[in-house]
PDB file of C-alpha atoms in Angstrom:
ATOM      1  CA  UNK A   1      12.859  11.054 -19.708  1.00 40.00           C
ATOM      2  CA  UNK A   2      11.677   9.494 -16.656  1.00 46.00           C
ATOM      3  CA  UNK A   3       9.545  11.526 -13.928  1.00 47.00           C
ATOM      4  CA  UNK A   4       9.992  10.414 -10.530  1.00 49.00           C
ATOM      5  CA  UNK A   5       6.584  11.053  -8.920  1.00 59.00           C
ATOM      6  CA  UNK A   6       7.003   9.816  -5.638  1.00 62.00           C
ATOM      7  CA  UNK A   7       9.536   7.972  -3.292  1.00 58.00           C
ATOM      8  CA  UNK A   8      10.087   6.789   0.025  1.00 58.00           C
ATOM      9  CA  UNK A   9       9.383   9.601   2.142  1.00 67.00           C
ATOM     10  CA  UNK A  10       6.121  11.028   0.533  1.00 82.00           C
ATOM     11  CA  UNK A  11       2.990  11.696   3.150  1.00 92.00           C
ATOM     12  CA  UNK A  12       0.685   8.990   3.247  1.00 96.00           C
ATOM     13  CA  UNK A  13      -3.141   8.734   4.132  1.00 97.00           C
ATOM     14  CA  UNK A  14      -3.120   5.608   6.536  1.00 98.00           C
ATOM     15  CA  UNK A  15      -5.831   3.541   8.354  1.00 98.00           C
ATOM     16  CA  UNK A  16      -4.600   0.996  10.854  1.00 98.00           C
ATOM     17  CA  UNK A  17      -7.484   0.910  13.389  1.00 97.00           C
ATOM     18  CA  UNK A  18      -8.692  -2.556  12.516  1.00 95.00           C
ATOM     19  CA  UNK A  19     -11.734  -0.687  10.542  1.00 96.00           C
ATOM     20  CA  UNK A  20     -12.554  -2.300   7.325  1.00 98.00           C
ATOM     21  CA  UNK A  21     -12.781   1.043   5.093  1.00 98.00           C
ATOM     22  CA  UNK A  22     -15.252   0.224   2.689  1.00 97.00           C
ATOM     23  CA  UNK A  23     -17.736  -1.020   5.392  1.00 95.00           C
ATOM     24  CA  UNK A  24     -21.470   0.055   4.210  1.00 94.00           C
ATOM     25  CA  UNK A  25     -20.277  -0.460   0.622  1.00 94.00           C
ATOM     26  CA  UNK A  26     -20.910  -3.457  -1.731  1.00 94.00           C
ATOM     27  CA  UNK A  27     -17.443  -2.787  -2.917  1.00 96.00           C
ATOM     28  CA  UNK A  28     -14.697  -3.918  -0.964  1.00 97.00           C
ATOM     29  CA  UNK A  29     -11.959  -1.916  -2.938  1.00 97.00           C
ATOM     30  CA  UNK A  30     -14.322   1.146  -3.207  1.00 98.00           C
ATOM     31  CA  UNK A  31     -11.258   3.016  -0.807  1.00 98.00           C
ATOM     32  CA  UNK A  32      -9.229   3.077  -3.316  1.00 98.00           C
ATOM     33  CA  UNK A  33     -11.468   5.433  -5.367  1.00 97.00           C
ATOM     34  CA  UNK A  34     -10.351   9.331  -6.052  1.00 95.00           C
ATOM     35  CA  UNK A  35     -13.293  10.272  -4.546  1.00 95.00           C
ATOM     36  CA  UNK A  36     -13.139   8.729  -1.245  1.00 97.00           C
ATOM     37  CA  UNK A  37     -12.856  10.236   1.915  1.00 96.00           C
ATOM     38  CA  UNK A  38      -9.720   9.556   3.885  1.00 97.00           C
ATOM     39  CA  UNK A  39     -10.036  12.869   5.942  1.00 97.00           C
ATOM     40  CA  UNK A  40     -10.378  10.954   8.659  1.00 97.00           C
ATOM     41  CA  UNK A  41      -7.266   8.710   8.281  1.00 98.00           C
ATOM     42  CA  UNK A  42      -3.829   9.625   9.865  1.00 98.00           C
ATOM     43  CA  UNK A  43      -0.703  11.326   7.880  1.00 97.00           C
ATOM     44  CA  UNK A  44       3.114   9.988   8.209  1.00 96.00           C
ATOM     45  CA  UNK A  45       5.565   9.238   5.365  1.00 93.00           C
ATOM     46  CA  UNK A  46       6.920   5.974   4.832  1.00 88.00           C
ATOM     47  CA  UNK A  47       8.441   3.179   5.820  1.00 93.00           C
ATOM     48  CA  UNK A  48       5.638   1.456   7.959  1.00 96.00           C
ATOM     49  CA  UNK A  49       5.818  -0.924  10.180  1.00 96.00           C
ATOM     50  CA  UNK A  50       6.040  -3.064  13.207  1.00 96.00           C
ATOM     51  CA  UNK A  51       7.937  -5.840  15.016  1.00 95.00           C
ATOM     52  CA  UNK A  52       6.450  -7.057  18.094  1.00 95.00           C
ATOM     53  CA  UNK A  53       4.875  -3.486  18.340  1.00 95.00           C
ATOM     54  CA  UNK A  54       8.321  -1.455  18.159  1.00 95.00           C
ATOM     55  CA  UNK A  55      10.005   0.312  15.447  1.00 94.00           C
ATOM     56  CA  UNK A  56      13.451  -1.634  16.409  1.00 92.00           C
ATOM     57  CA  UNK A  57      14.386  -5.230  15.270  1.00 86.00           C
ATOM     58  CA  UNK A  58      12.968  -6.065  11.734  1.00 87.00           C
ATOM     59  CA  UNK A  59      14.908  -9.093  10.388  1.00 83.00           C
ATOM     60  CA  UNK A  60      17.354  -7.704   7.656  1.00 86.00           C
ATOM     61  CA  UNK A  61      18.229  -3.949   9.279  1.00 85.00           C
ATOM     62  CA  UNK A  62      14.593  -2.565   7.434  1.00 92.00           C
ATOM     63  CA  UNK A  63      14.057   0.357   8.991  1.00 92.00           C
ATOM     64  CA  UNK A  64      10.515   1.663  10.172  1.00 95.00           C
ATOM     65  CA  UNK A  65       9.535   5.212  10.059  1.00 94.00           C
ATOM     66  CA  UNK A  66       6.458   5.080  11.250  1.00 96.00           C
ATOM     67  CA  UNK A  67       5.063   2.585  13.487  1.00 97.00           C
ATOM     68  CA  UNK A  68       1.532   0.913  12.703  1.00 98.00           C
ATOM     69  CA  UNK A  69      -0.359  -0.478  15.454  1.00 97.00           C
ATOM     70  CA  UNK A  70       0.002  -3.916  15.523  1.00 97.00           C
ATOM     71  CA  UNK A  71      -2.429  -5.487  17.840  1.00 97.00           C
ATOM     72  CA  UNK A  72      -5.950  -6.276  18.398  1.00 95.00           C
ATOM     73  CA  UNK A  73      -7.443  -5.928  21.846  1.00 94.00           C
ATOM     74  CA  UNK A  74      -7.232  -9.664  21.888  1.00 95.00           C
ATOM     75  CA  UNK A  75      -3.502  -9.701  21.210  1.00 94.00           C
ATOM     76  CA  UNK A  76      -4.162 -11.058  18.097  1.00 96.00           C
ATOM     77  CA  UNK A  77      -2.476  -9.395  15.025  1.00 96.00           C
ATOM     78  CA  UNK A  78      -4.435  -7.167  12.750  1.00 97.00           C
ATOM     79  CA  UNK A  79      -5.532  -8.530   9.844  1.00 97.00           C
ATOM     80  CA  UNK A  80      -4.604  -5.597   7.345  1.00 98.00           C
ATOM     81  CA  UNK A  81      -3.528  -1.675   6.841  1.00 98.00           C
ATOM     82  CA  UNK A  82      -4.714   0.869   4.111  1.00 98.00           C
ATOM     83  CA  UNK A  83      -2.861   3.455   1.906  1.00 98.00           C
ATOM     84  CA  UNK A  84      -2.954   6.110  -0.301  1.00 98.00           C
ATOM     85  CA  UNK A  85      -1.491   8.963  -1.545  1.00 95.00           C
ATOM     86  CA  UNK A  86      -1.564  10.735  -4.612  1.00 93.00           C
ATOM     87  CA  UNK A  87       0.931  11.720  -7.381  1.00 92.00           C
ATOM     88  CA  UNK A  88       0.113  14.779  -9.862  1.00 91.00           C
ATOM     89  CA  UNK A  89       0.517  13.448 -14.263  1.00 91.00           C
ATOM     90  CA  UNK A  90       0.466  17.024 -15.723  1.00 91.00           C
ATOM     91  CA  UNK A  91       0.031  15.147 -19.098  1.00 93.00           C
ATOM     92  CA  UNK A  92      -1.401  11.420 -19.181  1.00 94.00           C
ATOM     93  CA  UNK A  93      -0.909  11.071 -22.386  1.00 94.00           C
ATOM     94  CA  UNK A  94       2.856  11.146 -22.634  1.00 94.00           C
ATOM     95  CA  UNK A  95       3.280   8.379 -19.971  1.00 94.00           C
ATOM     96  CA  UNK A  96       4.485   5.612 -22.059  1.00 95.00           C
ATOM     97  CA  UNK A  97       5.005   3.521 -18.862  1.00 95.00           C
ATOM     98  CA  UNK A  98       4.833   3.258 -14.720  1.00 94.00           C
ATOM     99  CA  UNK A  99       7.448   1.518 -13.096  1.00 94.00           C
ATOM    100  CA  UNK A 100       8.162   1.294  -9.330  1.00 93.00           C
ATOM    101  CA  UNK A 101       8.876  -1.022  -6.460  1.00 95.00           C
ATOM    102  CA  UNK A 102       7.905  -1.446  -2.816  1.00 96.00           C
ATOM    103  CA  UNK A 103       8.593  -3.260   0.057  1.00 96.00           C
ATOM    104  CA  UNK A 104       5.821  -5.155   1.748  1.00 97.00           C
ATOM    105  CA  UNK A 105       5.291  -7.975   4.516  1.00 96.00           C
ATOM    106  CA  UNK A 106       3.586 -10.368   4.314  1.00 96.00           C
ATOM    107  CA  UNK A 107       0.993  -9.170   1.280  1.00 98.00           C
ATOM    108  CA  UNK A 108       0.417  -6.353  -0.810  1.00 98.00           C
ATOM    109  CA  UNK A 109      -1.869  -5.052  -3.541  1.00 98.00           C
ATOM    110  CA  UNK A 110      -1.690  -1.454  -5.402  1.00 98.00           C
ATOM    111  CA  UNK A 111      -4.329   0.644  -7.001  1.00 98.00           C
ATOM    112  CA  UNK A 112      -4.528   3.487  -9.564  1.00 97.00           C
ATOM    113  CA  UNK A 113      -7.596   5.629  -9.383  1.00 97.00           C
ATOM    114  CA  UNK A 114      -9.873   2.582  -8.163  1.00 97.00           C
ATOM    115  CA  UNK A 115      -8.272  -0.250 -10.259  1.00 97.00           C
ATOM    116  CA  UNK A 116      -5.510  -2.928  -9.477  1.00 97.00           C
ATOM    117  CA  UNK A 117      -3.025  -2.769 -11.239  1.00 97.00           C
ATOM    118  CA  UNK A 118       0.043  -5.151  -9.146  1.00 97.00           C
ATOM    119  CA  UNK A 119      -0.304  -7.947  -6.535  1.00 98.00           C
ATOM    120  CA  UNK A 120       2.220  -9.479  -4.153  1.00 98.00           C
ATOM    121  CA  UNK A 121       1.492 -12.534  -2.865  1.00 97.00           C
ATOM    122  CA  UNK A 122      -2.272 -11.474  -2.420  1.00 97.00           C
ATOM    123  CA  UNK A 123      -3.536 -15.026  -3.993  1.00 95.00           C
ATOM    124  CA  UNK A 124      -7.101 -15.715  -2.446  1.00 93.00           C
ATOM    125  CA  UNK A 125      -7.354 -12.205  -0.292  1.00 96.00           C
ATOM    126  CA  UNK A 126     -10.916 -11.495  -0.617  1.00 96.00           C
ATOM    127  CA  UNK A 127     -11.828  -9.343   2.329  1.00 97.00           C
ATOM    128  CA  UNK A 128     -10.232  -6.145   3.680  1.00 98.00           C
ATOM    129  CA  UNK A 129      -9.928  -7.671   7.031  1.00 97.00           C
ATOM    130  CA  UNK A 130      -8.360 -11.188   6.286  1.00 96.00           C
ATOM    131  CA  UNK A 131      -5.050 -13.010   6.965  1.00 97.00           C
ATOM    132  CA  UNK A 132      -2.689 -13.385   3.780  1.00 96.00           C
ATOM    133  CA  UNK A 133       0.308 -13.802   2.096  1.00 95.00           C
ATOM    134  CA  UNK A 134       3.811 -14.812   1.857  1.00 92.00           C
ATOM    135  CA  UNK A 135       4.779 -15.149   6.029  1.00 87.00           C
ATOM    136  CA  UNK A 136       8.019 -14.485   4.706  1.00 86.00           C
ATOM    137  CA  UNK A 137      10.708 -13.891   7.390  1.00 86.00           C
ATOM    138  CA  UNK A 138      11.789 -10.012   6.308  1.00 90.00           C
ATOM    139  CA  UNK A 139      10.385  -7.668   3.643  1.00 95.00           C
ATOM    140  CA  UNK A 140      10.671  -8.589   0.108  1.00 96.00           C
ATOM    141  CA  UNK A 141      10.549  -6.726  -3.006  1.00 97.00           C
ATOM    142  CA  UNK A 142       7.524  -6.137  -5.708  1.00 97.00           C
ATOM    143  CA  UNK A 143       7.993  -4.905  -8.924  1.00 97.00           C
ATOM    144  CA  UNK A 144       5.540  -2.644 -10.902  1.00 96.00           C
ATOM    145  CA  UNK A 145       5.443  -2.045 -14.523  1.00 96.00           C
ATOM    146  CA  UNK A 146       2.972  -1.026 -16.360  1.00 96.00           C
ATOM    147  CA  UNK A 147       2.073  -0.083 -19.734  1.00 94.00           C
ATOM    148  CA  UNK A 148      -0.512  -0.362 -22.626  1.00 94.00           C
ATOM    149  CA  UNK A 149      -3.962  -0.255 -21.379  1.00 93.00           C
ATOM    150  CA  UNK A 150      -3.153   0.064 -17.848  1.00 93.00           C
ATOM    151  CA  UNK A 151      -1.787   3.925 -18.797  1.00 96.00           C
ATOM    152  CA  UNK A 152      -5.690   4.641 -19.732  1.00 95.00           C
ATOM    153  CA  UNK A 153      -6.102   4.431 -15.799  1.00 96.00           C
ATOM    154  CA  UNK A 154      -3.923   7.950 -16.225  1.00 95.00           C
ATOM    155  CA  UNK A 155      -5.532  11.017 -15.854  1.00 95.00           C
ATOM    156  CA  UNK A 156      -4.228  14.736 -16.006  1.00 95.00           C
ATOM    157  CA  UNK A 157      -3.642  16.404 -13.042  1.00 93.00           C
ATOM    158  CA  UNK A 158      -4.542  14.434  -9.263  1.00 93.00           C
ATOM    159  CA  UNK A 159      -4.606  10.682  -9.437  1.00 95.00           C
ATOM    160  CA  UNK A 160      -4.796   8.568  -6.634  1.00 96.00           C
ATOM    161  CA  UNK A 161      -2.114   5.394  -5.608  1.00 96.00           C
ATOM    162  CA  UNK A 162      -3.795   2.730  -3.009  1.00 98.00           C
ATOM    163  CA  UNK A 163      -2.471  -0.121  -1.041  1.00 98.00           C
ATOM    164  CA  UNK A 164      -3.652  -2.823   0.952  1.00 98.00           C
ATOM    165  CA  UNK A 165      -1.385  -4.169   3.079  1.00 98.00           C
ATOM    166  CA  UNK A 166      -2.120  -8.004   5.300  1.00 98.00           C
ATOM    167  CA  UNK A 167      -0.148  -9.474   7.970  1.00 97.00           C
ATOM    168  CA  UNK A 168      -0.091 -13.315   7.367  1.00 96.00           C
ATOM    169  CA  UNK A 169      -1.324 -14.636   9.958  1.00 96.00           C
ATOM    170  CA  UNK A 170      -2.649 -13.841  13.975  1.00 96.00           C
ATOM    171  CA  UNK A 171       0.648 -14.558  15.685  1.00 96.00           C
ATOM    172  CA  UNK A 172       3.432 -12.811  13.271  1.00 93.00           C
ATOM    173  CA  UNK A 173       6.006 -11.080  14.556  1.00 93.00           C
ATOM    174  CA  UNK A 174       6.363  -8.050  12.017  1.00 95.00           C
ATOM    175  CA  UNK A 175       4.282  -5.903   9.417  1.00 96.00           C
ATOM    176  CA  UNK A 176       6.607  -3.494   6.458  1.00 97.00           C
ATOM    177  CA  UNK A 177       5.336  -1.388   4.088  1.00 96.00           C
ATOM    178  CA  UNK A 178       7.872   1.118   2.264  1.00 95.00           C
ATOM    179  CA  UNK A 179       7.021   2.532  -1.573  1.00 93.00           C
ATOM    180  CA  UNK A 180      10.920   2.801  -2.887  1.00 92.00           C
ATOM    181  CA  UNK A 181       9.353   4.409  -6.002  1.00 90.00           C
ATOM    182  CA  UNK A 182       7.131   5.034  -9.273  1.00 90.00           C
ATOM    183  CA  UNK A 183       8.664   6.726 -12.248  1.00 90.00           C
ATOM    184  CA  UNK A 184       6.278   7.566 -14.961  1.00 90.00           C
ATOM    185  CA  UNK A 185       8.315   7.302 -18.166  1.00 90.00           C
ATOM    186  CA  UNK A 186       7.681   9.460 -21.359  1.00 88.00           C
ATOM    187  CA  UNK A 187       9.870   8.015 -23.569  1.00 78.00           C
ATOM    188  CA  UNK A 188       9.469   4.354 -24.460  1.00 62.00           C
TER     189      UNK A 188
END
């Protein structure tokens, strides 16, 4: 039987101040741990994005639900935006797999409870704060599916999904974000 967990329009936890949020920490990806604090952060649900700071006019009719702030004070794009949510397992041990997809422009890379577990076009992204991936003209599609040793990421009860979204470069014209879905499957 498959579980959906989440979709589309669940409530997100979302930084897009131009704040790097693991600044003070020697971990760069220590936001995406269950224990951080994202009190702080601002709430919407899903899609994200922007297109020469408007909702309207994303190449391929992608709609945006809730616009992130696209600009530095120096007009300059920012370099990245921070997610997370989480999804309740009342039984880890019966997930026999996680599958999902998102949308994302231009890079994207998710987290279970701390650890990566899918990248999209994230090769060489280093920093929170950095320019990155694909520069790809509308939203495309990444696939998650996991299974094996990835499930012992799964813990009963709260468990926490994180994503790190960059904009490709200084002078793009759009940023998307939209989590279609993640299923966790009990039957193999």
């Amino acid at each position: 039987t498959e579980a959906p967990l989440f979709s589309g329009d669940m409530e997100w936890k979302y930084l897009d101040d131009n704040t790097d949020p693991a600044a003070g920490s020697e971990d760069r990806t220590s936001w995406t741990a269950e224990d951080f604090d994202d009190s702080a952060w601002k709430t919407a649900a899903g899609s994200f994005g922007a297109k020469k700071g408007s909702t309207e006019g994303m190449d391929g009719g992608y709609a945006i639900h809730t616009l992130l702030e696209q600009y530095k004070e120096d007009g300059d794009d920012k370099e990245a935006y921070f997610f997370r949510t989480t999804v309740t397992v009342p039984d880890a041990s019966a997930v026999q797999q996680i599958v999902g997809s998102l949308l994302y422009d231009d890079a994207a890379t998710v987290y279970l409870n701390g650890t990566r577990v899918a990248g999209f076009d994230d090769e060489g992204i280093t920093e929170n704060l950095q320019y990155g991936g694909s520069n790809a003209a509308e939203p495309k599609t990444g696939s998650i599916s996991l299974s094996g040793e990835a499930l012992d990421l799964l813990v009963d009860g709260e468990n926490t999904i994180a994503v790190e979204l960059h904009q490709g470069r200084a002078d793009s014209s759009d940023i998307y974000f939209d989590f279609l879905s993640l299923d966790f499957e009990t039957e193999a």
